[in-house]
Amino acid sequence: MSETPPPVGLRTLSRLGLAIAAMGALIQLVLGVYYLAMAHSPAPEDLPVGIVGTAEQRAQLTAALEDGGDFAVEEYDDAAALRQAIRERDAYGGVAFAGQQPTLYVATAASPSVANLFKASFTKAYQDQVRQQVDQLVAAGQPVPAENVAALTAAPPVEDVVPLPEEDSAGSSLGFVIQALCLGGSIASLALGRLRGLTERSTARGLGHAALLVVYALASAAVALLAMAMFGVGKDADHLVLFGGLALISLAVTASTAACVALVGPAGSLLGGLYFTLGLIISGSSIAPEMLPRLGHAVGQLLPPGAGATVARDAMYFPDASTVPAFVVLGAYAVVGLLVIVLTNAAANRTRAHRLLARDADADRV
């Protein structure tokens, strides 16, 4: 019979409880500071915008927008070129002048918050300009045209080049999809990792583990598409690209997490948790990357959640945009992760074979 372990003393139990409480409070503090630092007050950081107009109009507006580093202004020949740049995600929006009449172009599908920022800023600037014209006419004793008076209260012309569909009017669906993929992938990595203890490491086991991760990634993408279809999200998307992107997101998360476990042991499973707790907030799925601090923007797009959000958004709303860099990031995590899984198992198999051969050789000498 196994002996019953001695009971833990009340003092020891209290110390352990206090240590756990202190650790929990510290983790909460770190996460709270991190989340607030990244997202408590999103502000543009070199947000790409376009402008169409005369040299004087471009110079005046560019100087105003680029002051402080909030916006990065690109000039376009005409409104059609600006619209295409927005569709290719080279710009979040922009202003095109037809004479003295400006029109604002936005893409709500790229980021509702950025589109609202453009609308608010543009409306204010537009009405300030009209007010200055009215003041100049009044000061000169000239009559104020009725259209100028109406412009003070009317909304300026705005065109949404890539609007969000009614089924996703808030633009939050993408964030939920990426969140589900990352959480599901992290759980799958842990569950599949538990199977490692049932057999010894070998090349066959490594290949089997890698194959299971690929199968899970395909199933994960199919389930994600099914859930999206139930709510009409992404119905006009390039479904082949979207399916491949979702599968690659899942594989990037699971393979890299499993590889980390293979290299450092059970503690490596924390990588999946870091994707979920730290990577999602800077992924750009809920907050436009250019609205994050520069470091968060740069790091976020180099992690599976960030690259995955870019691939999924472009497949859903921006088919003209290039997704090559994001696919390269996801592919790197997936391929390197799978290689590590196979090679660590093969190396362990080879080491065990060498030990058996050495032991047999020692036995023959005896």
mmCIF file of N, CA, C and O in Angstrom, residues 21-58:
data_model
loop_
_atom_site.group_PDB
_atom_site.id
_atom_site.type_symbol
_atom_site.label_atom_id
_atom_site.label_comp_id
_atom_site.label_asym_id
_atom_site.label_seq_id
_atom_site.Cartn_x
_atom_site.Cartn_y
_atom_site.Cartn_z
ATOM 1 N N ALA A 21 -0.852 34.229 -4.330
ATOM 2 C CA ALA A 21 -1.586 35.488 -4.458
ATOM 3 C C ALA A 21 -0.679 36.610 -4.963
ATOM 4 O O ALA A 21 -1.072 37.415 -5.815
ATOM 5 N N ALA A 22 0.552 36.650 -4.440
ATOM 6 C CA ALA A 22 1.496 37.677 -4.868
ATOM 7 C C ALA A 22 1.869 37.493 -6.336
ATOM 8 O O ALA A 22 1.957 38.466 -7.104
ATOM 9 N N MET A 23 2.072 36.234 -6.742
ATOM 10 C CA MET A 23 2.410 35.967 -8.141
ATOM 11 C C MET A 23 1.250 36.350 -9.049
ATOM 12 O O MET A 23 1.453 36.954 -10.118
ATOM 13 N N GLY A 24 0.027 36.022 -8.646
ATOM 14 C CA GLY A 24 -1.142 36.387 -9.438
ATOM 15 C C GLY A 24 -1.287 37.895 -9.580
ATOM 16 O O GLY A 24 -1.600 38.409 -10.657
ATOM 17 N N ALA A 25 -1.052 38.611 -8.466
ATOM 18 C CA ALA A 25 -1.144 40.072 -8.514
ATOM 19 C C ALA A 25 -0.068 40.662 -9.417
ATOM 20 O O ALA A 25 -0.314 41.626 -10.157
ATOM 21 N N LEU A 26 1.142 40.062 -9.395
ATOM 22 C CA LEU A 26 2.227 40.552 -10.234
ATOM 23 C C LEU A 26 1.906 40.334 -11.716
ATOM 24 O O LEU A 26 2.120 41.230 -12.550
ATOM 25 N N ILE A 27 1.384 39.150 -12.045
ATOM 26 C CA ILE A 27 1.018 38.867 -13.426
ATOM 27 C C ILE A 27 -0.072 39.830 -13.893
ATOM 28 O O ILE A 27 -0.030 40.372 -15.001
ATOM 29 N N GLN A 28 -1.042 40.076 -13.011
ATOM 30 C CA GLN A 28 -2.114 41.009 -13.361
ATOM 31 C C GLN A 28 -1.568 42.410 -13.580
ATOM 32 O O GLN A 28 -1.996 43.116 -14.507
ATOM 33 N N LEU A 29 -0.611 42.814 -12.768
ATOM 34 C CA LEU A 29 -0.006 44.134 -12.927
ATOM 35 C C LEU A 29 0.719 44.248 -14.256
ATOM 36 O O LEU A 29 0.554 45.228 -14.996
ATOM 37 N N VAL A 30 1.514 43.222 -14.578
ATOM 38 C CA VAL A 30 2.276 43.243 -15.829
ATOM 39 C C VAL A 30 1.333 43.293 -17.027
ATOM 40 O O VAL A 30 1.517 44.094 -17.958
ATOM 41 N N LEU A 31 0.303 42.438 -17.017
ATOM 42 C CA LEU A 31 -0.636 42.414 -18.133
ATOM 43 C C LEU A 31 -1.420 43.723 -18.224
ATOM 44 O O LEU A 31 -1.661 44.241 -19.324
ATOM 45 N N GLY A 32 -1.827 44.254 -17.065
ATOM 46 C CA GLY A 32 -2.559 45.510 -17.072
ATOM 47 C C GLY A 32 -1.747 46.648 -17.660
ATOM 48 O O GLY A 32 -2.247 47.430 -18.488
ATOM 49 N N VAL A 33 -0.480 46.748 -17.241
ATOM 50 C CA VAL A 33 0.399 47.792 -17.770
ATOM 51 C C VAL A 33 0.617 47.599 -19.269
ATOM 52 O O VAL A 33 0.582 48.552 -20.057
ATOM 53 N N TYR A 34 0.805 46.342 -19.680
ATOM 54 C CA TYR A 34 1.036 46.046 -21.095
ATOM 55 C C TYR A 34 -0.178 46.421 -21.943
ATOM 56 O O TYR A 34 -0.055 47.108 -22.968
ATOM 57 N N TYR A 35 -1.358 45.976 -21.524
ATOM 58 C CA TYR A 35 -2.567 46.269 -22.297
ATOM 59 C C TYR A 35 -2.831 47.761 -22.383
ATOM 60 O O TYR A 35 -3.188 48.287 -23.446
ATOM 61 N N LEU A 36 -2.663 48.454 -21.285
ATOM 62 C CA LEU A 36 -2.914 49.891 -21.281
ATOM 63 C C LEU A 36 -1.867 50.632 -22.118
ATOM 64 O O LEU A 36 -2.181 51.594 -22.815
ATOM 65 N N ALA A 37 -0.613 50.178 -22.040
ATOM 66 C CA ALA A 37 0.442 50.825 -22.817
ATOM 67 C C ALA A 37 0.200 50.664 -24.314
ATOM 68 O O ALA A 37 0.472 51.567 -25.111
ATOM 69 N N MET A 38 -0.357 49.500 -24.708
ATOM 70 C CA MET A 38 -0.581 49.239 -26.125
ATOM 71 C C MET A 38 -1.870 49.869 -26.644
ATOM 72 O O MET A 38 -1.931 50.319 -27.788
ATOM 73 N N ALA A 39 -2.911 49.886 -25.826
ATOM 74 C CA ALA A 39 -4.227 50.175 -26.403
ATOM 75 C C ALA A 39 -5.108 51.115 -25.602
ATOM 76 O O ALA A 39 -6.283 51.250 -25.927
ATOM 77 N N HIS A 40 -4.576 51.786 -24.572
ATOM 78 C CA HIS A 40 -5.484 52.622 -23.772
ATOM 79 C C HIS A 40 -5.922 53.863 -24.552
ATOM 80 O O HIS A 40 -7.002 54.401 -24.321
ATOM 81 N N SER A 41 -5.088 54.330 -25.480
ATOM 82 C CA SER A 41 -5.434 55.519 -26.257
ATOM 83 C C SER A 41 -4.812 55.407 -27.640
ATOM 84 O O SER A 41 -3.780 56.029 -27.929
ATOM 85 N N PRO A 42 -5.421 54.610 -28.530
ATOM 86 C CA PRO A 42 -4.851 54.428 -29.872
ATOM 87 C C PRO A 42 -4.691 55.763 -30.597
ATOM 88 O O PRO A 42 -5.598 56.598 -30.595
ATOM 89 N N ALA A 43 -3.531 55.954 -31.181
ATOM 90 C CA ALA A 43 -3.248 57.189 -31.918
ATOM 91 C C ALA A 43 -2.444 56.842 -33.162
ATOM 92 O O ALA A 43 -1.676 55.877 -33.162
ATOM 93 N N PRO A 44 -2.640 57.574 -34.239
ATOM 94 C CA PRO A 44 -1.934 57.246 -35.488
ATOM 95 C C PRO A 44 -0.423 57.392 -35.365
ATOM 96 O O PRO A 44 0.075 58.315 -34.741
ATOM 97 N N GLU A 45 0.274 56.445 -35.989
ATOM 98 C CA GLU A 45 1.738 56.463 -36.066
ATOM 99 C C GLU A 45 2.110 56.205 -37.518
ATOM 100 O O GLU A 45 2.082 55.073 -37.986
ATOM 101 N N ASP A 46 2.425 57.274 -38.266
ATOM 102 C CA ASP A 46 2.738 57.143 -39.690
ATOM 103 C C ASP A 46 1.616 56.421 -40.439
ATOM 104 O O ASP A 46 1.855 55.540 -41.269
ATOM 105 N N LEU A 47 0.391 56.796 -40.155
ATOM 106 C CA LEU A 47 -0.766 56.205 -40.806
ATOM 107 C C LEU A 47 -0.785 56.639 -42.279
ATOM 108 O O LEU A 47 -0.830 57.837 -42.570
ATOM 109 N N PRO A 48 -0.754 55.706 -43.232
ATOM 110 C CA PRO A 48 -0.670 56.099 -44.649
ATOM 111 C C PRO A 48 -1.983 56.682 -45.171
ATOM 112 O O PRO A 48 -3.049 56.057 -45.060
ATOM 113 N N VAL A 49 -1.907 57.870 -45.729
ATOM 114 C CA VAL A 49 -3.067 58.534 -46.335
ATOM 115 C C VAL A 49 -2.649 59.097 -47.691
ATOM 116 O O VAL A 49 -1.467 59.345 -47.936
ATOM 117 N N GLY A 50 -3.633 59.297 -48.566
ATOM 118 C CA GLY A 50 -3.346 59.825 -49.886
ATOM 119 C C GLY A 50 -3.974 61.182 -50.105
ATOM 120 O O GLY A 50 -4.911 61.577 -49.398
ATOM 121 N N ILE A 51 -3.470 61.911 -51.086
ATOM 122 C CA ILE A 51 -4.003 63.235 -51.404
ATOM 123 C C ILE A 51 -3.924 63.464 -52.901
ATOM 124 O O ILE A 51 -2.947 63.070 -53.554
ATOM 125 N N VAL A 52 -4.992 64.060 -53.433
ATOM 126 C CA VAL A 52 -5.071 64.430 -54.845
ATOM 127 C C VAL A 52 -5.450 65.901 -54.902
ATOM 128 O O VAL A 52 -6.426 66.326 -54.267
ATOM 129 N N GLY A 53 -4.679 66.693 -55.631
ATOM 130 C CA GLY A 53 -4.986 68.115 -55.740
ATOM 131 C C GLY A 53 -3.872 68.879 -56.418
ATOM 132 O O GLY A 53 -2.923 68.291 -56.952
ATOM 133 N N THR A 54 -3.987 70.183 -56.392
ATOM 134 C CA THR A 54 -2.954 71.027 -56.976
ATOM 135 C C THR A 54 -1.711 70.983 -56.104
ATOM 136 O O THR A 54 -1.754 70.510 -54.948
ATOM 137 N N ALA A 55 -0.612 71.495 -56.625
ATOM 138 C CA ALA A 55 0.634 71.510 -55.861
ATOM 139 C C ALA A 55 0.462 72.286 -54.564
ATOM 140 O O ALA A 55 0.973 71.883 -53.511
ATOM 141 N N GLU A 56 -0.258 73.400 -54.632
ATOM 142 C CA GLU A 56 -0.478 74.208 -53.427
ATOM 143 C C GLU A 56 -1.332 73.459 -52.415
ATOM 144 O O GLU A 56 -1.028 73.454 -51.216
ATOM 145 N N GLN A 57 -2.392 72.813 -52.878
ATOM 146 C CA GLN A 57 -3.260 72.060 -51.971
ATOM 147 C C GLN A 57 -2.506 70.891 -51.344
ATOM 148 O O GLN A 57 -2.640 70.625 -50.139
ATOM 149 N N ARG A 58 -1.709 70.184 -52.165
ATOM 150 C CA ARG A 58 -0.951 69.048 -51.641
ATOM 151 C C ARG A 58 0.059 69.503 -50.600
ATOM 152 O O ARG A 58 0.198 68.893 -49.541
#
